[in-house]
Each structure stands twice: as C-alpha cells, then as structure tokens.
C-alpha atoms as a PDB file:
ATOM      1  CA  ASP A   1      36.975-147.844  63.806  1.00  0.00           C
ATOM      2  CA  ILE A   2      40.622-147.506  64.797  1.00  0.00           C
ATOM      3  CA  LEU A   3      40.108-149.321  68.092  1.00  0.00           C
ATOM      4  CA  SER A   4      38.510-152.145  66.105  1.00  0.00           C
ATOM      5  CA  TYR A   5      41.620-152.295  63.923  1.00  0.00           C
ATOM      6  CA  LEU A   6      43.744-152.538  67.064  1.00  0.00           C
ATOM      7  CA  ARG A   7      41.512-155.242  68.538  1.00  0.00           C
ATOM      8  CA  LEU A   8      41.637-157.225  65.304  1.00  0.00           C
ATOM      9  CA  VAL A   9      45.418-156.917  65.147  1.00  0.00           C
ATOM     10  CA  ALA A  10      45.662-158.104  68.760  1.00  0.00           C
ATOM     11  CA  ASN A  11      43.149-160.908  68.202  1.00  0.00           C
ATOM     12  CA  PRO A  12      42.478-161.858  64.552  1.00  0.00           C
ATOM     13  CA  ASP A  13      39.636-164.125  65.734  1.00  0.00           C
ATOM     14  CA  ASP A  14      37.595-161.082  66.824  1.00  0.00           C
ATOM     15  CA  ASP A  15      34.792-161.367  64.252  1.00  0.00           C
ATOM     16  CA  ILE A  16      32.940-158.271  65.481  1.00  0.00           C
ATOM     17  CA  SER A  17      35.962-156.026  64.968  1.00  0.00           C
ATOM     18  CA  LEU A  18      36.663-157.598  61.583  1.00  0.00           C
ATOM     19  CA  LEU A  19      33.148-156.914  60.317  1.00  0.00           C
ATOM     20  CA  ARG A  20      33.433-153.289  61.414  1.00  0.00           C
ATOM     21  CA  VAL A  21      36.715-152.579  59.604  1.00  0.00           C
ATOM     22  CA  VAL A  22      36.684-154.945  56.638  1.00  0.00           C
ATOM     23  CA  ASN A  23      35.282-152.157  54.440  1.00  0.00           C
ATOM     24  CA  THR A  24      36.317-149.134  56.495  1.00  0.00           C
ATOM     25  CA  PRO A  25      37.586-147.311  54.537  1.00  0.00           C
ATOM     26  CA  ARG A  26      35.912-148.865  51.508  1.00  0.00           C
ATOM     27  CA  ARG A  27      38.240-151.346  49.844  1.00  0.00           C
ATOM     28  CA  GLY A  28      35.881-153.184  47.518  1.00  0.00           C
ATOM     29  CA  ILE A  29      35.055-156.288  49.546  1.00  0.00           C
ATOM     30  CA  GLY A  30      31.515-156.920  48.353  1.00  0.00           C
ATOM     31  CA  LYS A  31      28.558-158.767  49.788  1.00  0.00           C
ATOM     32  CA  LYS A  32      29.280-161.957  47.804  1.00  0.00           C
ATOM     33  CA  SER A  33      32.881-162.016  48.986  1.00  0.00           C
ATOM     34  CA  LEU A  34      31.774-161.661  52.606  1.00  0.00           C
ATOM     35  CA  GLU A  35      29.160-164.379  52.139  1.00  0.00           C
ATOM     36  CA  ALA A  36      31.888-166.689  50.834  1.00  0.00           C
ATOM     37  CA  VAL A  37      34.016-165.884  53.884  1.00  0.00           C
ATOM     38  CA  VAL A  38      31.112-166.553  56.276  1.00  0.00           C
ATOM     39  CA  GLN A  39      30.304-169.836  54.524  1.00  0.00           C
ATOM     40  CA  THR A  40      33.925-170.949  54.705  1.00  0.00           C
ATOM     41  CA  ALA A  41      34.096-170.009  58.398  1.00  0.00           C
ATOM     42  CA  ARG A  42      31.018-172.141  59.096  1.00  0.00           C
ATOM     43  CA  GLN A  43      32.408-175.096  57.170  1.00  0.00           C
ATOM     44  CA  ARG A  44      35.764-174.863  58.921  1.00  0.00           C
ATOM     45  CA  GLU A  45      34.219-173.897  62.295  1.00  0.00           C
ATOM     46  CA  SER A  46      36.724-171.053  62.416  1.00  0.00           C
ATOM     47  CA  SER A  47      36.834-167.292  62.753  1.00  0.00           C
ATOM     48  CA  LEU A  48      36.169-165.058  59.755  1.00  0.00           C
ATOM     49  CA  PHE A  49      39.811-164.025  59.536  1.00  0.00           C
ATOM     50  CA  SER A  50      40.955-167.661  59.497  1.00  0.00           C
ATOM     51  CA  ALA A  51      38.432-168.310  56.739  1.00  0.00           C
ATOM     52  CA  MET A  52      39.754-165.343  54.762  1.00  0.00           C
ATOM     53  CA  SER A  53      43.303-166.593  55.159  1.00  0.00           C
ATOM     54  CA  ALA A  54      42.228-170.022  53.907  1.00  0.00           C
ATOM     55  CA  LEU A  55      40.451-168.535  50.887  1.00  0.00           C
ATOM     56  CA  VAL A  56      43.453-166.494  49.772  1.00  0.00           C
ATOM     57  CA  SER A  57      46.038-169.194  50.437  1.00  0.00           C
ATOM     58  CA  PRO A  58      47.432-171.115  47.437  1.00  0.00           C
ATOM     59  CA  ALA A  59      45.532-174.207  48.595  1.00  0.00           C
ATOM     60  CA  GLY A  60      42.289-172.246  48.542  1.00  0.00           C
ATOM     61  CA  ASP A  61      42.903-170.776  45.090  1.00  0.00           C
ATOM     62  CA  GLN A  62      40.324-171.827  42.525  1.00  0.00           C
ATOM     63  CA  GLY A  63      42.831-171.605  39.713  1.00  0.00           C
ATOM     64  CA  PRO A  64      42.455-170.331  36.140  1.00  0.00           C
ATOM     65  CA  GLY A  65      38.723-170.980  35.965  1.00  0.00           C
ATOM     66  CA  ARG A  66      37.923-167.826  37.906  1.00  0.00           C
ATOM     67  CA  GLY A  67      36.683-164.752  36.108  1.00  0.00           C
ATOM     68  CA  ALA A  68      38.175-161.283  36.343  1.00  0.00           C
ATOM     69  CA  ARG A  69      35.644-160.261  39.016  1.00  0.00           C
ATOM     70  CA  GLN A  70      36.567-163.218  41.233  1.00  0.00           C
ATOM     71  CA  ASP A  71      40.252-162.477  40.725  1.00  0.00           C
ATOM     72  CA  LYS A  72      39.717-158.869  41.810  1.00  0.00           C
ATOM     73  CA  ALA A  73      37.730-159.919  44.906  1.00  0.00           C
ATOM     74  CA  HIS A  74      40.400-162.507  45.733  1.00  0.00           C
ATOM     75  CA  GLY A  75      43.074-159.825  45.435  1.00  0.00           C
ATOM     76  CA  VAL A  76      41.269-157.400  47.735  1.00  0.00           C
ATOM     77  CA  LEU A  77      40.776-160.098  50.393  1.00  0.00           C
ATOM     78  CA  GLU A  78      44.434-161.041  50.076  1.00  0.00           C
ATOM     79  CA  GLU A  79      45.482-157.419  50.583  1.00  0.00           C
ATOM     80  CA  PHE A  80      43.300-157.124  53.704  1.00  0.00           C
ATOM     81  CA  VAL A  81      44.717-160.312  55.225  1.00  0.00           C
ATOM     82  CA  ALA A  82      48.257-159.146  54.441  1.00  0.00           C
ATOM     83  CA  LEU A  83      47.537-155.747  56.026  1.00  0.00           C
ATOM     84  CA  ILE A  84      46.342-157.249  59.315  1.00  0.00           C
ATOM     85  CA  GLU A  85      49.182-159.780  59.448  1.00  0.00           C
ATOM     86  CA  GLU A  86      51.797-157.103  58.712  1.00  0.00           C
ATOM     87  CA  TYR A  87      50.532-154.757  61.406  1.00  0.00           C
ATOM     88  CA  ARG A  88      50.128-157.613  63.846  1.00  0.00           C
ATOM     89  CA  ARG A  89      53.837-158.261  63.354  1.00  0.00           C
ATOM     90  CA  ARG A  90      54.637-154.580  63.830  1.00  0.00           C
ATOM     91  CA  PHE A  91      52.429-153.979  66.871  1.00  0.00           C
ATOM     92  CA  LEU A  92      53.593-157.105  68.680  1.00  0.00           C
ATOM     93  CA  GLY A  93      57.245-156.428  67.901  1.00  0.00           C
ATOM     94  CA  ALA A  94      59.586-153.814  69.310  1.00  0.00           C
ATOM     95  CA  GLY A  95      58.946-150.178  68.525  1.00  0.00           C
ATOM     96  CA  LYS A  96      56.616-147.308  69.298  1.00  0.00           C
ATOM     97  CA  LEU A  97      52.963-148.313  69.238  1.00  0.00           C
ATOM     98  CA  SER A  98      51.845-144.771  68.436  1.00  0.00           C
ATOM     99  CA  ALA A  99      54.145-144.552  65.397  1.00  0.00           C
ATOM    100  CA  THR A 100      52.868-147.915  64.175  1.00  0.00           C
ATOM    101  CA  LEU A 101      49.265-146.765  64.625  1.00  0.00           C
ATOM    102  CA  SER A 102      49.990-143.568  62.687  1.00  0.00           C
ATOM    103  CA  ALA A 103      51.470-145.659  59.875  1.00  0.00           C
ATOM    104  CA  LEU A 104      48.374-147.897  59.806  1.00  0.00           C
ATOM    105  CA  ILE A 105      46.021-144.897  59.686  1.00  0.00           C
ATOM    106  CA  GLU A 106      48.047-143.418  56.844  1.00  0.00           C
ATOM    107  CA  GLU A 107      48.208-146.688  54.903  1.00  0.00           C
ATOM    108  CA  ILE A 108      44.464-147.315  54.968  1.00  0.00           C
ATOM    109  CA  GLY A 109      43.709-143.681  54.041  1.00  0.00           C
ATOM    110  CA  TYR A 110      41.594-143.111  57.121  1.00  0.00           C
ATOM    111  CA  TRP A 111      41.977-139.324  57.147  1.00  0.00           C
ATOM    112  CA  ASP A 112      40.573-139.060  53.617  1.00  0.00           C
ATOM    113  CA  HIS A 113      37.815-141.484  54.588  1.00  0.00           C
ATOM    114  CA  LEU A 114      36.697-139.244  57.453  1.00  0.00           C
ATOM    115  CA  VAL A 115      36.573-136.184  55.221  1.00  0.00           C
ATOM    116  CA  GLN A 116      34.580-138.034  52.543  1.00  0.00           C
ATOM    117  CA  GLU A 117      32.126-139.511  55.035  1.00  0.00           C
ATOM    118  CA  ASN A 118      31.673-136.203  56.869  1.00  0.00           C
ATOM    119  CA  PRO A 119      31.363-133.398  54.314  1.00  0.00           C
ATOM    120  CA  ARG A 120      30.604-130.937  57.110  1.00  0.00           C
ATOM    121  CA  GLY A 121      34.089-129.758  58.038  1.00  0.00           C
ATOM    122  CA  ALA A 122      33.425-129.373  61.754  1.00  0.00           C
ATOM    123  CA  VAL A 123      32.351-133.009  62.146  1.00  0.00           C
ATOM    124  CA  ALA A 124      35.391-134.288  60.245  1.00  0.00           C
ATOM    125  CA  ARG A 125      37.740-132.121  62.310  1.00  0.00           C
ATOM    126  CA  ARG A 126      36.204-133.392  65.563  1.00  0.00           C
ATOM    127  CA  LYS A 127      36.647-137.002  64.462  1.00  0.00           C
ATOM    128  CA  LEU A 128      40.197-136.305  63.332  1.00  0.00           C
ATOM    129  CA  ALA A 129      40.905-134.840  66.767  1.00  0.00           C
ATOM    130  CA  ASN A 130      39.499-138.000  68.394  1.00  0.00           C
ATOM    131  CA  VAL A 131      41.844-140.199  66.376  1.00  0.00           C
ATOM    132  CA  GLU A 132      44.807-137.945  67.146  1.00  0.00           C
ATOM    133  CA  GLY A 133      43.844-138.174  70.816  1.00  0.00           C
ATOM    134  CA  LEU A 134      43.959-141.957  70.584  1.00  0.00           C
ATOM    135  CA  ILE A 135      47.458-141.816  69.059  1.00  0.00           C
ATOM    136  CA  ASP A 136      48.597-139.480  71.850  1.00  0.00           C
ATOM    137  CA  SER A 137      47.019-141.776  74.437  1.00  0.00           C
ATOM    138  CA  LEU A 138      48.944-144.755  73.064  1.00  0.00           C
ATOM    139  CA  ALA A 139      52.208-142.784  73.145  1.00  0.00           C
ATOM    140  CA  ALA A 140      51.620-141.595  76.718  1.00  0.00           C
ATOM    141  CA  TYR A 141      50.744-145.133  77.835  1.00  0.00           C
ATOM    142  CA  GLN A 142      53.925-146.649  76.375  1.00  0.00           C
ATOM    143  CA  GLU A 143      56.168-143.860  77.693  1.00  0.00           C
ATOM    144  CA  ASP A 144      54.683-143.869  81.201  1.00  0.00           C
ATOM    145  CA  PRO A 145      57.379-145.229  83.582  1.00  0.00           C
ATOM    146  CA  ASP A 146      54.622-146.780  85.720  1.00  0.00           C
ATOM    147  CA  THR A 147      53.378-148.936  82.834  1.00  0.00           C
ATOM    148  CA  VAL A 148      54.336-152.509  83.709  1.00  0.00           C
ATOM    149  CA  ASP A 149      53.607-154.060  80.311  1.00  0.00           C
ATOM    150  CA  PRO A 150      53.811-151.422  77.545  1.00  0.00           C
ATOM    151  CA  GLY A 151      52.231-153.691  74.964  1.00  0.00           C
ATOM    152  CA  LEU A 152      49.122-153.609  72.824  1.00  0.00           C
ATOM    153  CA  TYR A 153      47.185-156.248  74.801  1.00  0.00           C
ATOM    154  CA  ASP A 154      47.566-154.436  78.103  1.00  0.00           C
ATOM    155  CA  TYR A 155      46.662-151.102  76.506  1.00  0.00           C
ATOM    156  CA  LEU A 156      43.437-152.497  75.061  1.00  0.00           C
ATOM    157  CA  ASN A 157      42.520-154.093  78.397  1.00  0.00           C
ATOM    158  CA  ARG A 158      43.194-150.817  80.202  1.00  0.00           C
ATOM    159  CA  ILE A 159      41.068-148.654  77.908  1.00  0.00           C
ATOM    160  CA  SER A 160      38.259-151.213  78.088  1.00  0.00           C
ATOM    161  CA  LEU A 161      38.223-150.765  81.850  1.00  0.00           C
ATOM    162  CA  LEU A 162      38.472-146.973  81.607  1.00  0.00           C
ATOM    163  CA  THR A 163      35.669-146.783  79.059  1.00  0.00           C
ATOM    164  CA  ARG A 164      33.439-148.912  81.257  1.00  0.00           C
ATOM    165  CA  ASP A 165      34.248-146.811  84.335  1.00  0.00           C
ATOM    166  CA  ASP A 166      33.529-143.581  82.429  1.00  0.00           C
ATOM    167  CA  ARG A 167      30.114-144.875  81.381  1.00  0.00           C
ATOM    168  CA  ASP A 168      29.328-145.899  84.948  1.00  0.00           C
ATOM    169  CA  GLU A 169      30.255-142.444  86.254  1.00  0.00           C
ATOM    170  CA  LEU A 170      28.061-140.717  83.672  1.00  0.00           C
ATOM    171  CA  ASP A 171      24.745-142.234  84.667  1.00  0.00           C
ATOM    172  CA  GLY A 172      25.289-144.379  87.750  1.00  0.00           C
ATOM    173  CA  GLN A 173      22.522-146.707  86.604  1.00  0.00           C
ATOM    174  CA  GLN A 174      22.643-150.483  86.658  1.00  0.00           C
ATOM    175  CA  LYS A 175      22.813-152.064  83.234  1.00  0.00           C
ATOM    176  CA  VAL A 176      23.629-155.256  81.380  1.00  0.00           C
ATOM    177  CA  ASN A 177      26.613-155.415  79.010  1.00  0.00           C
ATOM    178  CA  LEU A 178      26.289-158.028  76.258  1.00  0.00           C
ATOM    179  CA  MET A 179      29.666-159.327  75.063  1.00  0.00           C
ATOM    180  CA  THR A 180      31.609-162.418  74.115  1.00  0.00           C
ATOM    181  CA  ILE A 181      33.274-164.592  76.734  1.00  0.00           C
ATOM    182  CA  HIS A 182      36.624-163.468  75.353  1.00  0.00           C
ATOM    183  CA  ALA A 183      35.750-159.783  75.798  1.00  0.00           C
ATOM    184  CA  ALA A 184      34.611-160.361  79.388  1.00  0.00           C
ATOM    185  CA  LYS A 185      37.951-161.827  80.493  1.00  0.00           C
ATOM    186  CA  GLY A 186      39.979-159.568  82.750  1.00  0.00           C
ATOM    187  CA  LEU A 187      37.326-156.856  83.085  1.00  0.00           C
ATOM    188  CA  GLU A 188      36.536-157.691  86.723  1.00  0.00           C
ATOM    189  CA  PHE A 189      32.758-157.631  86.553  1.00  0.00           C
ATOM    190  CA  ASP A 190      31.021-158.406  89.850  1.00  0.00           C
ATOM    191  CA  THR A 191      28.595-160.738  88.085  1.00  0.00           C
ATOM    192  CA  VAL A 192      28.822-162.549  84.747  1.00  0.00           C
ATOM    193  CA  PHE A 193      26.068-164.699  83.231  1.00  0.00           C
ATOM    194  CA  VAL A 194      27.185-167.164  80.555  1.00  0.00           C
ATOM    195  CA  ALA A 195      24.301-168.004  78.208  1.00  0.00           C
ATOM    196  CA  GLY A 196      24.097-171.390  76.528  1.00  0.00           C
ATOM    197  CA  LEU A 197      26.602-173.027  78.857  1.00  0.00           C
ATOM    198  CA  GLU A 198      25.846-176.527  77.629  1.00  0.00           C
ATOM    199  CA  GLU A 199      27.943-179.477  76.622  1.00  0.00           C
ATOM    200  CA  GLY A 200      28.715-179.211  72.925  1.00  0.00           C
ATOM    201  CA  LEU A 201      28.501-175.408  72.974  1.00  0.00           C
ATOM    202  CA  VAL A 202      31.087-174.544  75.637  1.00  0.00           C
ATOM    203  CA  PRO A 203      33.888-175.355  75.384  1.00  0.00           C
ATOM    204  CA  HIS A 204      33.881-175.227  71.600  1.00  0.00           C
END
C-alpha cells in the first residue's frame, strides 16, 4: 500500500497504484464516484488521476444542482487529489524523504487502518514492522554517501530492481512478468515483449 502511494506521488498517471490506494484506508470514495472517474478518463483519454483533477476543478463543478451526496463525493475526491499533489510537492522538494513518508502515513491514518483490518495483534504488529522497515530503508538510502541521486524516483527504481532480484534468488525459475511499458523502463530485462505494438495503439 505505502509503496503504491509513493509510486502514485512519483507518477500520478500510474492508474494501478491509484486504484490500490484510492480507498486505502477507507475514505468514502464509492463505486459510483470511481465509475464517474473512469468514464471521464475514457472521454479525455487521460489517466484516472487527471480525470479526478478535472472533476474536482472549478470548470468541472456541476454547480448548485448537485445533491448532498454528490457534494460529499466531490469533496472526498477533492481531498484525495489535494493529498497526492501536496505530498508530490513535498517528496520532490528538499527535505528528508523518510520524514515526509512518516507524515503521509500519519495523515492518512494508516496505523489505525492496519489494526482495524488485522484484529489479530500479531499480524498487525508484523505489518507495522514492515512499514517501519520501509521508512528506515528510505532514510538509509538518502543518507548513504554512495547514493548518487537521493531522490524518490531513483529510490523506487532501485527497490524495483532489488525486489526482482530477490524473487529470482528465491526460486531460480524462469517466469514472465506482466507490466506496463512505463514500469519496464530502466529495469534492464534481457528480453521484453511489447504486446499490441500497432499504429494507433503505440505511441498513444
């Protein structure tokens, strides 16, 4: 979940990460609201986050004709867009990445979310430890004198490579990874197959 937040902050057009975190923790973005976002994204041929931004902008406001339920849904979407934009500004600016991540986790109430979703204390504590480990990893990465580019993009690229290498070491078996073209960039795969590489589809 937290890595998806970081990926979305680094690249707001990452629809997969957005769908994972848009209601994690629960913030009241319902099925109809998401359907409206998807429909807008299709009409605009844009990412889901761009569609959300368009829906909550003054130009996308439907005005006084909306009911209280629509106003509430609009407000929740607006808060989510503002959250991602604010932390994008913070993460891509100067400052400690780990401190910014801690602030994000606190603001979204992720600790409480883990406890509520995992009533068995041992499971919640293990997941809390995983998140704390991620914060420590981010701090160590930024403070490492050998780190050439102590920024969020490079960190995410590095852990993507490490995660892939760890999986390879665990089983040593050949496998196929299915991912977007964007996600494949910079990962140094020996072989990449691009499906649907036809005029009108790529480039898009």
